[in-house]
Amino acid sequence: MSEWSRRRLITTGLAGTASVSGLAVAAHLANQYGLVPPDSSGIYGPGTTLTYASQRMLTRHSLAREFSPGEISKAPFAKLRPFKSGEFDRLRAGGFADWRVQVEGMVARPSAIRLGELKSLPSRTQVTQLACEEGWSFIAEWTGVQLSRVLSLVEAVPGARYVVYYSLQPNWWHSIDMADAMHPQTLLVHGMNGGELPFGHGGPLRLSIPRQLGYKSVKFVTRMVVTDSLERFRKGGNYSWYAGI
Ligand SMILES: Nc1nc2c(c(=O)[nH]1)N[C@H]1C(S)=C(S)[C@@H](COP(=O)(O)O)O[C@H]1N2
Ligand SMILES: [Mo]
């Protein structure tokens, strides 16, 4: 059964039952306020919806913890399975001068923004923790451009709800909703601990989304698509879509 028809079946069933009409109202409100994660089967789906909804209510405008420079981890762990890419080697040989991030979809100005251009934009530096779903974490100083700035440069149009982003590394991609995309701590990172972003940590360009688990912070970012639906995007990424911490 398609998700849509299942949802319709459920809501039609609900409409006739007075005792559960409160739930139908809750479902309506949750949909309206963007509190249903796109990979769930609606508000009646598993606990992930409740987690997402309650965290969204609490954290929509809240900041991830920032640390002092003294708390930066001495030996940050770079989690990377080596990958072979002629394209990456070619870009690296050129000092990444030709590295671009293609931004397309629901934007008035689709653009291929050069790394150098990104580096010339006003940047933000923040000392935050990267927490992997496997249980380890480290604290680092990240420098980059706020994704909100990039989205305003390309003029994301009203009605846009998600940003899907892709790595040059095969099979690495994910997506976030606009609340996280516009969040002041969501960065396109090009510097780490005072230097260039090292290869192991996704250099020359990665996302940092400190309010979600590490796997949302995709490395080697080359493409972003602004969209109002994740239907075409296999529900938005590998692993569970919402990874709020
Ligand atoms: N392209 C790419 N992005 C990625 C990964 C990866 O293997 N490849 N690993 C993810 C996971 S699971 C985590 S926890 C963090 C790890 O970041 P780090 O290597 O800087 O520690 O990157 C995320 N982004
Ligand atoms: Mo991870």
Coordinates of N, CA and C and ligand atoms in Angstrom, one line a residue:
M1 N 0.9 -1.2 0.0 CA 0.0 0.0 0.0 C 0.9 1.2 0.0
S2 N 0.6 2.2 -0.8 CA 1.4 3.4 -0.8 C 1.2 4.2 0.5
E3 N 2.2 5.0 0.8 CA 2.0 5.7 2.1 C 0.8 6.6 2.1
W4 N 0.5 7.2 0.9 CA -0.6 8.1 0.8 C -1.9 7.4 1.0
S5 N -2.1 6.2 0.4 CA -3.3 5.5 0.6 C -3.5 5.0 2.0
R6 N -2.3 4.6 2.6 CA -2.4 4.1 4.0 C -2.9 5.3 4.9
R7 N -2.3 6.4 4.6 CA -2.6 7.6 5.4 C -4.1 7.9 5.3
R8 N -4.5 7.9 4.0 CA -5.9 8.2 3.7 C -6.9 7.2 4.4
L9 N -6.5 5.9 4.3 CA -7.3 4.9 5.0 C -7.4 5.2 6.5
I10 N -6.2 5.6 7.1 CA -6.2 5.8 8.5 C -7.1 7.0 8.8
T11 N -6.9 8.1 8.0 CA -7.6 9.3 8.4 C -9.1 9.1 8.1
T12 N -9.5 8.4 7.0 CA -10.9 8.2 6.8 C -11.5 7.3 7.9
G13 N -10.7 6.3 8.4 CA -11.2 5.5 9.5 C -11.3 6.4 10.7
L14 N -10.4 7.3 10.9 CA -10.5 8.1 12.1 C -11.7 9.1 12.1
A15 N -12.0 9.6 10.9 CA -13.1 10.6 10.8 C -14.4 10.1 11.4
G16 N -14.6 8.8 11.3 CA -15.9 8.2 11.7 C -15.9 7.9 13.2
T17 N -14.8 8.0 13.9 CA -14.6 7.6 15.3 C -14.4 8.7 16.2
A18 N -15.5 9.1 16.9 CA -15.4 10.3 17.7 C -14.2 10.2 18.8
S19 N -14.0 9.0 19.3 CA -13.1 8.9 20.4 C -11.6 9.2 20.0
V20 N -11.3 9.1 18.7 CA -10.0 9.3 18.3 C -9.8 10.6 17.5
S21 N -10.9 11.5 17.5 CA -10.8 12.7 16.7 C -9.7 13.6 17.2
G22 N -9.4 13.5 18.5 CA -8.3 14.3 19.0 C -7.0 14.0 18.3
L23 N -6.8 12.7 18.0 CA -5.6 12.3 17.3 C -5.6 12.9 15.9
A24 N -6.8 12.9 15.3 CA -6.8 13.5 13.9 C -6.5 15.0 13.9
V25 N -6.9 15.7 15.0 CA -6.6 17.1 15.1 C -5.1 17.2 15.3
A26 N -4.5 16.3 16.1 CA -3.1 16.4 16.4 C -2.3 16.1 15.1
A27 N -2.8 15.2 14.3 CA -2.2 14.9 13.0 C -2.2 16.1 12.1
H28 N -3.3 16.7 12.1 CA -3.5 17.9 11.2 C -2.5 19.0 11.6
L29 N -2.5 19.2 12.9 CA -1.6 20.3 13.4 C -0.1 19.9 13.2
A30 N 0.2 18.7 13.4 CA 1.6 18.2 13.2 C 2.1 18.4 11.8
N31 N 1.2 18.1 10.9 CA 1.5 18.2 9.5 C 1.7 19.7 9.1
Q32 N 0.8 20.5 9.7 CA 0.8 22.0 9.4 C 2.1 22.6 9.9
Y33 N 2.5 22.2 11.0 CA 3.7 22.8 11.6 C 5.0 22.1 11.3
G34 N 4.9 21.1 10.3 CA 6.2 20.5 9.9 C 6.8 19.6 11.0
L35 N 5.9 18.9 11.8 CA 6.4 18.1 12.9 C 6.4 16.6 12.6
V36 N 6.2 16.3 11.3 CA 6.3 14.9 10.9 C 7.5 14.7 10.1
P37 N 8.4 13.8 10.5 CA 9.6 13.6 9.7 C 9.3 12.9 8.4
P38 N 10.0 13.2 7.3 CA 9.6 12.7 6.0 C 9.8 11.2 5.8
D39 N 10.5 10.6 6.7 CA 10.7 9.1 6.4 C 9.8 8.3 7.3
S40 N 8.9 9.0 8.1 CA 8.0 8.2 8.9 C 6.7 7.8 8.1
S41 N 5.8 7.0 8.7 CA 4.6 6.8 8.0 C 3.5 7.7 8.6
G42 N 3.8 8.9 8.9 CA 2.8 9.8 9.4 C 2.9 9.9 10.9
I43 N 2.0 10.6 11.5 CA 2.1 10.8 13.0 C 1.8 9.5 13.7
Y44 N 1.2 8.5 13.0 CA 0.9 7.2 13.6 C 2.0 6.3 13.5
G45 N 3.1 6.7 12.9 CA 4.3 5.9 12.7 C 5.0 5.7 14.0
P46 N 6.2 5.2 13.9 CA 7.0 4.8 15.1 C 7.4 6.0 15.9
G47 N 8.0 5.7 17.0 CA 8.4 6.7 18.0 C 9.2 7.9 17.4
T48 N 9.8 7.7 16.3 CA 10.6 8.8 15.7 C 9.8 10.1 15.5
T49 N 8.5 9.9 15.2 CA 7.7 11.1 14.9 C 7.6 11.9 16.2
L50 N 7.3 11.2 17.3 CA 7.2 11.9 18.6 C 8.5 12.5 19.0
T51 N 9.6 11.8 18.8 CA 10.9 12.4 19.1 C 11.1 13.7 18.3
Y52 N 10.9 13.6 17.0 CA 11.1 14.7 16.1 C 10.2 15.9 16.5
A53 N 8.9 15.6 16.7 CA 7.9 16.6 17.1 C 8.3 17.3 18.4
S54 N 8.6 16.5 19.4 CA 8.9 17.2 20.7 C 10.2 17.9 20.6
Q55 N 11.2 17.4 19.9 CA 12.4 18.1 19.8 C 12.3 19.4 19.0
R56 N 11.5 19.3 18.0 CA 11.2 20.5 17.1 C 10.6 21.6 17.9
M57 N 9.6 21.2 18.8 CA 9.0 22.2 19.6 C 10.0 22.9 20.6
L58 N 10.9 22.1 21.1 CA 11.8 22.6 22.1 C 13.0 23.3 21.5
T59 N 13.5 22.8 20.4 CA 14.8 23.2 19.9 C 14.8 24.0 18.6
R60 N 13.6 24.3 18.1 CA 13.6 25.0 16.8 C 14.5 26.2 16.8
H61 N 14.6 26.9 17.9 CA 15.4 28.1 17.9 C 16.6 28.0 18.9
S62 N 16.9 26.8 19.3 CA 18.0 26.7 20.3 C 19.3 26.4 19.7
L63 N 20.4 26.7 20.4 CA 21.7 26.5 19.9 C 22.3 25.3 20.5
A64 N 23.2 24.6 19.7 CA 24.0 23.5 20.2 C 25.0 24.2 21.1
R65 N 25.5 23.4 22.1 CA 26.5 23.9 23.0 C 27.8 24.3 22.3
E66 N 28.3 25.5 22.7 CA 29.7 25.8 22.1 C 30.7 25.8 23.3
F67 N 31.9 25.3 23.0 CA 32.9 25.1 24.0 C 34.0 26.1 23.9
S68 N 34.8 26.1 24.9 CA 36.0 27.1 24.9 C 37.1 26.4 24.1
P69 N 38.0 27.3 23.6 CA 39.2 26.7 22.8 C 40.0 25.6 23.6
G70 N 40.0 25.8 24.9 CA 40.8 24.8 25.7 C 40.1 23.4 25.7
E71 N 38.9 23.3 25.3 CA 38.2 22.0 25.3 C 38.3 21.3 23.9
I72 N 39.0 21.9 23.0 CA 39.2 21.3 21.7 C 39.9 19.9 21.8
S73 N 39.4 18.9 21.2 CA 40.0 17.6 21.4 C 41.4 17.5 20.8
K74 N 42.3 16.9 21.5 CA 43.7 16.8 21.0 C 43.9 16.0 19.8
A75 N 43.1 14.9 19.7 CA 43.2 13.9 18.6 C 41.8 13.6 18.0
P76 N 41.3 14.5 17.2 CA 40.0 14.3 16.7 C 40.0 13.1 15.7
F77 N 39.0 12.3 15.8 CA 39.0 11.0 15.0 C 38.3 11.3 13.6
A78 N 39.1 11.0 12.6 CA 38.5 11.2 11.2 C 38.0 9.8 10.8
K79 N 36.7 9.8 10.6 CA 36.1 8.5 10.2 C 35.9 8.5 8.7
L80 N 36.7 7.7 8.1 CA 36.6 7.7 6.6 C 37.1 6.4 6.0
R81 N 36.2 5.8 5.3 CA 36.6 4.6 4.5 C 37.2 5.2 3.2
P82 N 38.5 4.8 2.9 CA 39.1 5.4 1.7 C 38.3 5.2 0.5
F83 N 38.3 6.1 -0.4 CA 37.5 6.0 -1.6 C 38.4 6.4 -2.8
K84 N 38.2 5.8 -3.9 CA 38.9 6.1 -5.2 C 38.1 7.1 -6.0
S85 N 38.6 8.2 -6.4 CA 37.9 9.1 -7.2 C 38.9 9.9 -8.1
G86 N 38.9 9.6 -9.4 CA 39.7 10.4 -10.3 C 39.4 11.9 -10.2
E87 N 38.1 12.1 -10.1 CA 37.6 13.5 -10.0 C 38.2 14.2 -8.8
F88 N 38.2 13.5 -7.7 CA 38.8 14.1 -6.5 C 40.2 14.4 -6.6
D89 N 41.0 13.4 -7.2 CA 42.4 13.5 -7.3 C 42.7 14.7 -8.2
R90 N 41.9 14.9 -9.3 CA 42.2 16.0 -10.2 C 42.0 17.3 -9.5
L91 N 40.9 17.4 -8.7 CA 40.6 18.6 -8.0 C 41.7 18.9 -7.0
R92 N 42.1 17.9 -6.3 CA 43.2 18.1 -5.3 C 44.5 18.6 -6.0
A93 N 44.8 18.0 -7.1 CA 46.0 18.3 -7.8 C 46.0 19.8 -8.2
G94 N 44.8 20.4 -8.4 CA 44.7 21.8 -8.7 C 44.5 22.6 -7.5
G95 N 44.8 22.1 -6.3 CA 44.6 22.9 -5.1 C 43.2 23.2 -4.8
F96 N 42.3 22.5 -5.3 CA 40.8 22.6 -5.1 C 40.3 24.0 -5.7
A97 N 41.1 24.6 -6.6 CA 40.7 25.9 -7.2 C 39.4 25.7 -8.0
D98 N 39.2 24.5 -8.5 CA 38.0 24.2 -9.3 C 36.9 23.5 -8.5
W99 N 37.1 23.4 -7.2 CA 36.0 22.8 -6.4 C 34.8 23.7 -6.4
R100 N 33.7 23.1 -6.7 CA 32.4 23.9 -6.8 C 31.3 23.2 -6.0
V101 N 30.4 24.0 -5.5 CA 29.2 23.4 -5.0 C 28.0 23.9 -5.8
Q102 N 27.4 23.0 -6.4 CA 26.3 23.3 -7.3 C 25.0 23.4 -6.5
V103 N 24.3 24.5 -6.5 CA 23.1 24.7 -5.8 C 21.9 24.9 -6.7
E104 N 20.9 24.0 -6.6 CA 19.9 24.0 -7.6 C 18.5 23.7 -7.0
G105 N 17.5 23.6 -7.8 CA 16.2 23.2 -7.3 C 15.4 24.5 -7.1
M106 N 14.7 24.6 -5.9 CA 13.8 25.7 -5.7 C 14.6 27.0 -5.3
V107 N 15.4 27.5 -6.3 CA 16.2 28.7 -6.0 C 16.0 29.6 -7.3
A108 N 16.0 30.9 -7.1 CA 15.8 31.8 -8.2 C 17.1 31.9 -9.1
R109 N 18.3 31.6 -8.4 CA 19.6 31.7 -9.1 C 20.4 30.4 -8.9
P110 N 20.1 29.4 -9.7 CA 20.9 28.2 -9.6 C 22.4 28.6 -9.8
S111 N 23.3 28.0 -9.0 CA 24.7 28.5 -9.1 C 25.7 27.4 -8.9
A112 N 26.8 27.5 -9.5 CA 27.9 26.6 -9.1 C 28.9 27.5 -8.4
I113 N 29.0 27.4 -7.1 CA 29.8 28.4 -6.3 C 31.1 27.8 -6.1
R114 N 32.2 28.5 -6.4 CA 33.5 28.1 -6.3 C 33.9 28.1 -4.8
L115 N 34.8 27.2 -4.4 CA 35.3 27.2 -3.1 C 35.9 28.5 -2.7
G116 N 36.7 29.1 -3.6 CA 37.3 30.4 -3.3 C 36.3 31.5 -3.0
E117 N 35.2 31.4 -3.7 CA 34.1 32.4 -3.5 C 33.5 32.1 -2.1
L118 N 33.3 30.9 -1.8 CA 32.7 30.6 -0.4 C 33.6 31.1 0.7
K119 N 34.9 30.9 0.4 CA 35.9 31.3 1.5 C 35.9 32.8 1.6
S120 N 35.5 33.6 0.5 CA 35.6 35.0 0.6 C 34.3 35.6 1.3
L121 N 33.3 34.8 1.5 CA 32.1 35.2 2.2 C 32.4 35.4 3.7
P122 N 31.6 36.2 4.4 CA 31.7 36.3 5.8 C 31.6 34.9 6.4
S123 N 32.5 34.6 7.4 CA 32.5 33.2 7.9 C 32.1 33.3 9.4
R124 N 31.8 32.1 9.9 CA 31.5 32.0 11.3 C 32.4 30.9 11.9
T125 N 33.0 31.1 13.1 CA 33.8 30.1 13.7 C 33.2 29.6 15.0
Q126 N 33.0 28.3 15.1 CA 32.4 27.8 16.4 C 33.1 26.6 16.8
V127 N 33.2 26.4 18.2 CA 33.8 25.2 18.8 C 32.6 24.4 19.2
T128 N 32.4 23.3 18.5 CA 31.2 22.4 18.8 C 31.7 21.0 18.7
Q129 N 30.8 20.1 19.2 CA 31.1 18.7 19.2 C 30.5 18.0 18.0
L130 N 31.2 17.0 17.5 CA 30.7 16.1 16.5 C 30.5 14.8 17.2
A131 N 29.2 14.4 17.2 CA 28.8 13.1 17.9 C 28.4 12.1 16.9
C132 N 29.1 11.0 16.8 CA 28.7 9.9 15.9 C 27.7 9.0 16.6
E133 N 26.9 8.4 15.7 CA 25.8 7.5 16.3 C 26.5 6.3 16.9
E134 N 27.7 6.0 16.6 CA 28.4 4.8 17.2 C 28.8 5.1 18.6
G135 N 28.7 6.3 19.1 CA 29.0 6.6 20.5 C 30.2 7.4 20.8
W136 N 31.1 7.6 19.8 CA 32.2 8.5 20.0 C 32.0 9.9 19.6
S137 N 32.8 10.8 20.1 CA 32.6 12.2 19.7 C 33.9 13.0 19.9
F138 N 34.0 14.1 19.3 CA 35.1 15.0 19.6 C 34.7 16.5 19.4
I139 N 35.5 17.3 20.0 CA 35.2 18.8 19.9 C 36.3 19.4 19.0
A140 N 35.8 20.2 18.1 CA 36.7 20.9 17.2 C 36.2 22.3 16.9
E141 N 37.2 23.2 16.5 CA 36.8 24.5 16.0 C 36.5 24.4 14.5
W142 N 35.4 24.8 14.1 CA 35.0 24.7 12.7 C 34.8 26.2 12.1
T143 N 35.3 26.4 10.9 CA 35.1 27.7 10.3 C 34.4 27.5 9.0
G144 N 33.4 28.2 8.7 CA 32.7 28.1 7.4 C 31.6 29.2 7.2
V145 N 30.9 29.0 6.1 CA 29.9 29.9 5.8 C 28.5 29.4 6.2
Q146 N 27.7 30.2 6.8 CA 26.4 29.8 7.2 C 25.6 29.3 6.0
L147 N 25.0 28.2 6.1 CA 24.2 27.7 5.0 C 23.1 28.7 4.6
S148 N 22.6 29.4 5.7 CA 21.5 30.4 5.4 C 22.0 31.5 4.5
R149 N 23.3 31.8 4.6 CA 23.8 32.9 3.7 C 23.9 32.4 2.3
V150 N 24.3 31.1 2.1 CA 24.3 30.6 0.7 C 22.9 30.5 0.2
L151 N 21.9 30.1 1.0 CA 20.6 30.0 0.5 C 20.0 31.3 0.2
S152 N 20.4 32.4 0.9 CA 19.9 33.7 0.5 C 20.6 34.2 -0.8
L153 N 21.9 33.8 -1.0 CA 22.6 34.2 -2.2 C 21.9 33.7 -3.4
V154 N 21.5 32.4 -3.4 CA 20.9 31.7 -4.5 C 19.4 32.0 -4.5
E155 N 18.9 32.7 -3.5 CA 17.5 33.1 -3.4 C 16.6 31.8 -3.4
A156 N 16.7 31.1 -2.4 CA 15.7 30.0 -2.2 C 14.3 30.6 -2.1
V157 N 13.4 29.9 -2.8 CA 12.1 30.5 -3.0 C 11.2 30.1 -1.8
P158 N 10.1 30.9 -1.5 CA 9.2 30.5 -0.5 C 8.6 29.2 -0.9
G159 N 8.3 28.4 0.1 CA 7.7 27.1 -0.2 C 8.8 26.0 -0.2
A160 N 10.1 26.4 -0.2 CA 11.1 25.4 -0.1 C 11.1 24.8 1.4
R161 N 11.2 23.5 1.5 CA 11.1 22.9 2.8 C 12.4 22.1 3.2
Y162 N 13.2 21.7 2.3 CA 14.3 20.8 2.6 C 15.5 21.2 1.7
V163 N 16.7 20.9 2.2 CA 17.9 21.0 1.4 C 18.5 19.6 1.4
V164 N 18.7 19.0 0.2 CA 19.3 17.7 0.0 C 20.8 18.0 -0.4
Y165 N 21.7 17.3 0.2 CA 23.1 17.6 -0.1 C 23.9 16.3 -0.4
Y166 N 24.8 16.4 -1.4 CA 25.5 15.3 -1.9 C 27.0 15.4 -1.7
S167 N 27.7 14.3 -1.4 CA 29.1 14.3 -1.4 C 29.7 13.8 -2.7
L168 N 30.9 14.2 -3.0 CA 31.6 13.7 -4.1 C 31.9 12.2 -3.9
Q169 N 32.0 11.8 -2.6 CA 32.1 10.4 -2.3 C 30.8 9.6 -2.6
P170 N 30.9 8.6 -3.4 CA 29.7 7.9 -3.8 C 28.8 7.5 -2.6
N171 N 27.5 7.5 -2.7 CA 26.6 7.1 -1.7 C 26.5 7.8 -0.4
W172 N 27.1 9.0 -0.4 CA 27.0 9.8 0.8 C 26.2 11.1 0.5
W173 N 25.0 11.1 1.1 CA 24.2 12.3 0.9 C 23.2 12.3 2.0
H174 N 22.6 13.4 2.3 CA 21.5 13.5 3.3 C 20.7 14.8 3.0
S175 N 19.8 15.1 4.0 CA 19.0 16.2 3.8 C 18.5 16.7 5.2
I176 N 18.2 18.0 5.2 CA 17.7 18.6 6.4 C 16.5 19.5 6.1
D177 N 15.7 19.8 7.1 CA 14.6 20.7 6.8 C 15.1 22.2 6.9
M178 N 14.2 23.1 6.6 CA 14.6 24.5 6.5 C 15.0 25.1 7.9
A179 N 14.3 24.5 9.0 CA 14.6 25.0 10.3 C 16.1 24.8 10.6
D180 N 16.6 23.6 10.2 CA 18.0 23.3 10.4 C 18.9 24.0 9.3
A181 N 18.4 24.1 8.1 CA 19.2 24.7 7.0 C 19.5 26.2 7.4
M182 N 18.5 26.9 7.9 CA 18.6 28.3 8.2 C 19.2 28.6 9.6
H183 N 19.4 27.5 10.4 CA 19.9 27.6 11.7 C 21.4 28.3 11.7
P184 N 21.6 29.2 12.6 CA 22.9 29.9 12.6 C 24.1 29.1 12.7
Q185 N 24.0 27.9 13.3 CA 25.2 27.0 13.5 C 25.3 26.0 12.4
T186 N 24.5 26.0 11.4 CA 24.6 25.1 10.3 C 25.6 25.7 9.3
L187 N 26.7 25.1 9.1 CA 27.8 25.7 8.3 C 28.3 24.8 7.2
L188 N 28.7 25.4 6.1 CA 29.5 24.8 5.0 C 30.9 25.1 5.5
V189 N 31.5 24.1 6.0 CA 32.8 24.2 6.7 C 34.0 24.1 5.7
H190 N 35.0 25.1 5.8 CA 36.2 24.9 5.0 C 37.4 25.0 5.8
G191 N 37.3 25.2 7.1 CA 38.4 25.3 8.0 C 38.2 24.6 9.3
M192 N 39.3 24.0 9.9 CA 39.2 23.3 11.1 C 40.4 23.6 12.0
N193 N 40.1 23.9 13.3 CA 41.2 24.1 14.3 C 42.2 25.1 13.8
G194 N 41.8 26.1 13.1 CA 42.7 27.2 12.7 C 43.4 27.0 11.3
G195 N 43.2 25.8 10.7 CA 43.8 25.5 9.4 C 42.8 25.2 8.4
E196 N 43.3 24.7 7.2 CA 42.3 24.2 6.2 C 41.6 22.9 6.8
L197 N 40.5 22.6 6.3 CA 39.8 21.4 6.7 C 40.5 20.2 6.1
P198 N 41.1 19.3 6.9 CA 41.9 18.2 6.4 C 41.0 17.2 5.6
F199 N 41.7 16.5 4.7 CA 41.0 15.5 3.9 C 40.2 14.6 4.7
G200 N 40.8 14.0 5.7 CA 40.1 13.0 6.6 C 38.8 13.5 7.1
H201 N 38.7 14.8 7.4 CA 37.5 15.4 8.0 C 36.6 16.0 6.9
G202 N 36.8 15.7 5.6 CA 35.9 16.1 4.6 C 36.4 17.3 3.8
G203 N 37.7 17.6 3.9 CA 38.2 18.7 3.1 C 38.2 18.4 1.6
P204 N 37.9 19.5 0.9 CA 38.0 20.9 1.3 C 36.6 21.5 1.8
L205 N 35.5 20.7 1.7 CA 34.3 21.3 2.1 C 33.3 20.3 2.7
R206 N 32.8 20.5 3.8 CA 31.8 19.6 4.4 C 30.7 20.4 5.1
L207 N 29.6 19.8 5.5 CA 28.6 20.4 6.3 C 29.0 20.2 7.8
S208 N 28.6 21.1 8.6 CA 28.6 20.9 10.1 C 27.2 21.3 10.6
I209 N 26.6 20.3 11.2 CA 25.2 20.5 11.7 C 25.2 20.0 13.2
P210 N 25.7 20.8 14.1 CA 26.0 20.3 15.4 C 24.8 19.9 16.2
R211 N 23.6 20.3 15.8 CA 22.4 19.8 16.5 C 21.9 18.5 16.1
Q212 N 22.6 17.8 15.1 CA 22.2 16.5 14.8 C 23.4 15.6 14.8
L213 N 23.2 14.3 14.8 CA 24.3 13.3 14.8 C 25.2 13.5 13.6
G214 N 26.4 13.0 13.8 CA 27.5 13.2 12.9 C 27.2 12.8 11.4
Y215 N 26.4 11.8 11.3 CA 26.2 11.3 9.9 C 25.5 12.3 9.0
K216 N 24.8 13.3 9.6 CA 24.2 14.3 8.8 C 25.2 15.3 8.3
S217 N 26.4 15.4 8.9 CA 27.4 16.3 8.5 C 28.2 15.7 7.4
V218 N 27.7 15.7 6.2 CA 28.3 15.1 5.1 C 29.6 15.8 4.6
K219 N 30.6 15.0 4.3 CA 31.9 15.5 3.9 C 32.0 15.6 2.4
F220 N 32.9 16.4 1.9 CA 33.2 16.5 0.4 C 31.9 16.9 -0.3
V221 N 31.3 18.0 0.1 CA 30.0 18.4 -0.5 C 30.2 19.1 -1.8
T222 N 29.5 18.6 -2.8 CA 29.6 19.2 -4.2 C 28.3 19.7 -4.7
R223 N 27.2 19.3 -4.1 CA 25.9 19.6 -4.7 C 24.8 19.7 -3.7
M224 N 23.9 20.7 -3.8 CA 22.8 20.8 -2.9 C 21.5 21.1 -3.8
V225 N 20.4 20.5 -3.4 CA 19.2 20.7 -4.1 C 18.1 21.1 -3.1
V226 N 17.5 22.3 -3.3 CA 16.5 22.8 -2.5 C 15.1 22.3 -3.0
T227 N 14.3 21.8 -2.1 CA 13.1 21.1 -2.6 C 11.9 21.3 -1.6
D228 N 10.7 21.0 -2.0 CA 9.6 21.1 -1.1 C 9.1 19.7 -0.7
S229 N 9.8 18.6 -1.3 CA 9.4 17.3 -0.9 C 10.6 16.3 -1.1
L230 N 10.6 15.3 -0.2 CA 11.7 14.4 -0.3 C 11.3 13.1 -1.0
E231 N 10.1 13.1 -1.5 CA 9.6 11.9 -2.2 C 10.5 11.3 -3.2
R232 N 11.1 12.2 -4.1 CA 12.0 11.8 -5.1 C 13.3 11.4 -4.6
F233 N 13.6 11.7 -3.4 CA 15.0 11.5 -2.8 C 15.1 10.4 -1.9
R234 N 14.3 9.3 -2.2 CA 14.4 8.1 -1.3 C 14.3 8.5 0.1
K235 N 13.3 9.3 0.4 CA 13.0 9.7 1.8 C 14.1 10.5 2.5
G236 N 15.1 11.0 1.7 CA 16.0 12.0 2.3 C 17.3 11.7 2.7
G237 N 17.7 10.4 2.7 CA 19.1 10.1 3.0 C 19.3 8.7 3.6
N238 N 20.6 8.3 3.8 CA 20.8 7.0 4.4 C 20.7 7.2 5.9
Y239 N 20.5 6.2 6.7 CA 20.2 6.3 8.2 C 18.9 7.0 8.4
S240 N 18.4 6.9 9.6 CA 17.2 7.6 10.1 C 17.3 9.1 9.7
W241 N 16.2 9.7 9.2 CA 16.3 11.0 8.7 C 16.6 12.1 9.8
Y242 N 15.8 11.9 11.0 CA 16.0 12.9 12.0 C 17.0 12.4 13.0
A243 N 18.0 13.2 13.3 CA 19.1 12.7 14.2 C 19.4 13.8 15.2
G244 N 18.4 14.4 15.7 CA 18.6 15.5 16.7 C 19.2 15.1 17.9
I245 N 20.1 15.9 18.5 CA 20.7 15.6 19.8 C 20.6 16.8 20.7
Ligands
LIG1 N1 31.3 11.8 2.6 C1 31.2 11.3 3.9 N2 30.6 12.1 4.8 C2 30.5 11.6 6.1 C3 31.0 10.3 6.4 C4 31.6 9.5 5.4 O1 32.1 8.4 5.6 N3 31.7 10.1 4.1 N4 30.8 9.8 7.7 C5 29.7 10.5 8.5 C6 29.7 10.1 9.9 S1 28.9 8.6 10.3 C7 30.2 10.8 10.9 S2 30.1 10.4 12.5 C8 31.0 12.0 10.5 C9 32.4 11.9 11.0 O2 33.2 13.1 10.8 P1 34.7 13.0 11.0 O3 35.3 12.1 10.0 O4 35.2 14.4 10.8 O5 35.0 12.5 12.3 O6 31.0 12.3 9.1 C10 29.8 12.0 8.4 N5 29.9 12.4 7.0
MO2 MO 28.8 8.5 12.5

